[in-house]
PDB file of C-alpha atoms in Angstrom:
ATOM      1  CA  ARG A   1      68.148  50.255  -9.198  1.00  0.00           C
ATOM      2  CA  GLY A   2      71.617  51.465 -10.458  1.00  0.00           C
ATOM      3  CA  PRO A   3      71.831  54.783 -12.743  1.00  0.00           C
ATOM      4  CA  GLY A   4      70.303  53.920 -16.602  1.00  0.00           C
ATOM      5  CA  GLN A   5      67.568  51.546 -15.115  1.00  0.00           C
ATOM      6  CA  TYR A   6      65.150  53.685 -16.136  1.00  0.00           C
ATOM      7  CA  PRO A   7      62.552  52.532 -17.321  1.00  0.00           C
ATOM      8  CA  PRO A   8      62.863  49.199 -15.923  1.00  0.00           C
ATOM      9  CA  SER A   9      63.292  46.924 -18.094  1.00  0.00           C
ATOM     10  CA  GLY A  10      60.527  44.354 -18.747  1.00  0.00           C
ATOM     11  CA  GLY A  11      57.831  45.805 -17.494  1.00  0.00           C
ATOM     12  CA  SER A  12      54.892  47.177 -18.545  1.00  0.00           C
ATOM     13  CA  ILE A  13      54.002  50.856 -18.909  1.00  0.00           C
ATOM     14  CA  ASP A  14      50.871  50.312 -15.628  1.00  0.00           C
ATOM     15  CA  ASP A  15      54.380  48.657 -13.568  1.00  0.00           C
ATOM     16  CA  LEU A  16      55.818  51.747 -14.616  1.00  0.00           C
ATOM     17  CA  LEU A  17      53.042  54.322 -13.711  1.00  0.00           C
ATOM     18  CA  GLY A  18      52.872  51.751 -10.702  1.00  0.00           C
ATOM     19  CA  SER A  19      56.158  52.584  -9.834  1.00  0.00           C
ATOM     20  CA  LEU A  20      56.033  56.601 -10.643  1.00  0.00           C
ATOM     21  CA  SER A  21      53.217  56.998  -8.217  1.00  0.00           C
ATOM     22  CA  ASN A  22      53.951  55.087  -5.638  1.00  0.00           C
ATOM     23  CA  GLN A  23      57.567  57.501  -5.797  1.00  0.00           C
ATOM     24  CA  MET A  24      55.586  60.816  -5.145  1.00  0.00           C
ATOM     25  CA  ASN A  25      53.317  59.213  -2.986  1.00  0.00           C
ATOM     26  CA  ASP A  26      56.804  59.221  -0.706  1.00  0.00           C
ATOM     27  CA  ILE A  27      57.983  62.791  -2.043  1.00  0.00           C
ATOM     28  CA  ASN A  28      54.498  64.541  -0.351  1.00  0.00           C
ATOM     29  CA  ASP A  29      55.635  61.964   2.596  1.00  0.00           C
ATOM     30  CA  GLY A  30      53.850  64.609   4.370  1.00  0.00           C
ATOM     31  CA  ASN A  31      56.510  66.714   5.701  1.00  0.00           C
ATOM     32  CA  THR A  32      56.500  68.557   2.788  1.00  0.00           C
ATOM     33  CA  ALA A  33      54.747  71.767   2.922  1.00  0.00           C
ATOM     34  CA  SER A  34      51.840  72.504   0.433  1.00  0.00           C
ATOM     35  CA  ARG A  35      51.349  75.101  -0.605  1.00  0.00           C
ATOM     36  CA  GLY A  36      48.336  75.494  -0.543  1.00  0.00           C
ATOM     37  CA  ILE A  37      45.435  72.871  -3.174  1.00  0.00           C
ATOM     38  CA  CYS A  38      45.404  74.133  -6.540  1.00  0.00           C
ATOM     39  CA  GLY A  39      41.771  76.188  -7.691  1.00  0.00           C
ATOM     40  CA  PHE A  40      42.459  73.586 -11.203  1.00  0.00           C
ATOM     41  CA  CYS A  41      42.983  70.229 -10.560  1.00  0.00           C
ATOM     42  CA  GLN A  42      42.266  70.572  -6.885  1.00  0.00           C
ATOM     43  CA  LYS A  43      45.820  68.808  -5.559  1.00  0.00           C
ATOM     44  CA  HIS A  44      48.321  70.184  -3.445  1.00  0.00           C
ATOM     45  CA  ILE A  45      50.737  72.553  -4.910  1.00  0.00           C
ATOM     46  CA  LEU A  46      54.834  71.108  -3.502  1.00  0.00           C
ATOM     47  CA  GLY A  47      56.571  73.485  -5.833  1.00  0.00           C
ATOM     48  CA  GLU A  48      55.553  77.190  -7.412  1.00  0.00           C
ATOM     49  CA  CYS A  49      53.129  78.369  -7.201  1.00  0.00           C
ATOM     50  CA  ILE A  50      50.711  81.092  -9.236  1.00  0.00           C
ATOM     51  CA  GLN A  51      48.253  83.262  -7.349  1.00  0.00           C
ATOM     52  CA  ALA A  52      45.250  85.168  -8.901  1.00  0.00           C
ATOM     53  CA  ILE A  53      41.845  85.578  -8.714  1.00  0.00           C
ATOM     54  CA  GLY A  54      41.827  84.726  -4.709  1.00  0.00           C
ATOM     55  CA  LYS A  55      43.315  81.426  -5.395  1.00  0.00           C
ATOM     56  CA  LYS A  56      46.433  79.328  -6.014  1.00  0.00           C
ATOM     57  CA  TYR A  57      47.316  77.087  -9.532  1.00  0.00           C
ATOM     58  CA  HIS A  58      50.120  75.354 -10.345  1.00  0.00           C
ATOM     59  CA  PRO A  59      51.830  77.373 -13.167  1.00  0.00           C
ATOM     60  CA  ASP A  60      51.135  74.705 -15.758  1.00  0.00           C
ATOM     61  CA  HIS A  61      47.514  74.626 -14.717  1.00  0.00           C
ATOM     62  CA  PHE A  62      46.831  78.729 -14.576  1.00  0.00           C
ATOM     63  CA  VAL A  63      45.538  78.710 -18.557  1.00  0.00           C
ATOM     64  CA  CYS A  64      42.530  81.215 -20.398  1.00  0.00           C
ATOM     65  CA  VAL A  65      39.526  79.421 -19.970  1.00  0.00           C
ATOM     66  CA  THR A  66      38.503  79.739 -23.316  1.00  0.00           C
ATOM     67  CA  CYS A  67      42.001  78.682 -25.263  1.00  0.00           C
ATOM     68  CA  GLU A  68      43.783  77.252 -22.629  1.00  0.00           C
ATOM     69  CA  LYS A  69      46.482  79.268 -23.573  1.00  0.00           C
ATOM     70  CA  PRO A  70      48.910  79.614 -20.454  1.00  0.00           C
ATOM     71  CA  LEU A  71      48.651  82.899 -19.099  1.00  0.00           C
ATOM     72  CA  GLY A  72      52.300  82.552 -16.509  1.00  0.00           C
ATOM     73  CA  THR A  73      52.822  86.167 -15.118  1.00  0.00           C
ATOM     74  CA  SER A  74      50.588  88.003 -18.512  1.00  0.00           C
ATOM     75  CA  SER A  75      47.811  90.153 -18.018  1.00  0.00           C
ATOM     76  CA  PHE A  76      44.683  88.565 -17.949  1.00  0.00           C
ATOM     77  CA  TYR A  77      41.378  89.122 -17.727  1.00  0.00           C
ATOM     78  CA  GLU A  78      38.814  88.141 -14.926  1.00  0.00           C
ATOM     79  CA  THR A  79      35.176  86.510 -16.072  1.00  0.00           C
ATOM     80  CA  ASP A  80      32.751  85.247 -13.464  1.00  0.00           C
ATOM     81  CA  GLY A  81      35.950  84.114 -11.564  1.00  0.00           C
ATOM     82  CA  GLN A  82      37.607  82.512 -15.052  1.00  0.00           C
ATOM     83  CA  PRO A  83      41.150  83.695 -16.414  1.00  0.00           C
ATOM     84  CA  ASN A  84      40.618  84.851 -19.867  1.00  0.00           C
ATOM     85  CA  CYS A  85      43.522  85.825 -21.971  1.00  0.00           C
ATOM     86  CA  GLU A  86      43.390  89.185 -23.925  1.00  0.00           C
ATOM     87  CA  GLN A  87      42.816  88.124 -27.308  1.00  0.00           C
ATOM     88  CA  CYS A  88      39.443  85.967 -26.318  1.00  0.00           C
ATOM     89  CA  TYR A  89      38.448  88.226 -24.217  1.00  0.00           C
ATOM     90  CA  ASN A  90      38.263  90.826 -26.800  1.00  0.00           C
ATOM     91  CA  ASN A  91      36.464  88.398 -29.226  1.00  0.00           C
ATOM     92  CA  ILE A  92      33.799  87.228 -26.212  1.00  0.00           C
ATOM     93  CA  TYR A  93      33.109  90.561 -24.578  1.00  0.00           C
ATOM     94  CA  CYS A  94      34.111  93.762 -26.968  1.00  0.00           C
ATOM     95  CA  PRO A  95      31.864  94.624 -29.015  1.00  0.00           C
ATOM     96  CA  MET A  96      32.763  94.678 -33.492  1.00  0.00           C
ATOM     97  CA  CYS A  97      33.552  98.308 -34.283  1.00  0.00           C
ATOM     98  CA  GLY A  98      31.553  98.400 -38.369  1.00  0.00           C
TER      99      GLY A  98
END
């Protein structure tokens, strides 16, 4: 394929996804160093990585277990081995003052 020929014309979405899957497999040809297994999706991490709670994560997969807000490098609270953002932690675990 030449430039500007993506997505393949006349192909179905299944063909496009199959092509993308093949391209991804070619990228992970065994010569690319994995940074570990993501604690969320259980797949190899080939790019950027966040390490927290004794696990490694794809940056998009390190999220609050309650609201699924991305945590990135912000502060979080660990409860039973799971990350919570500050707001969810306070709503769930901190008693309300009357």
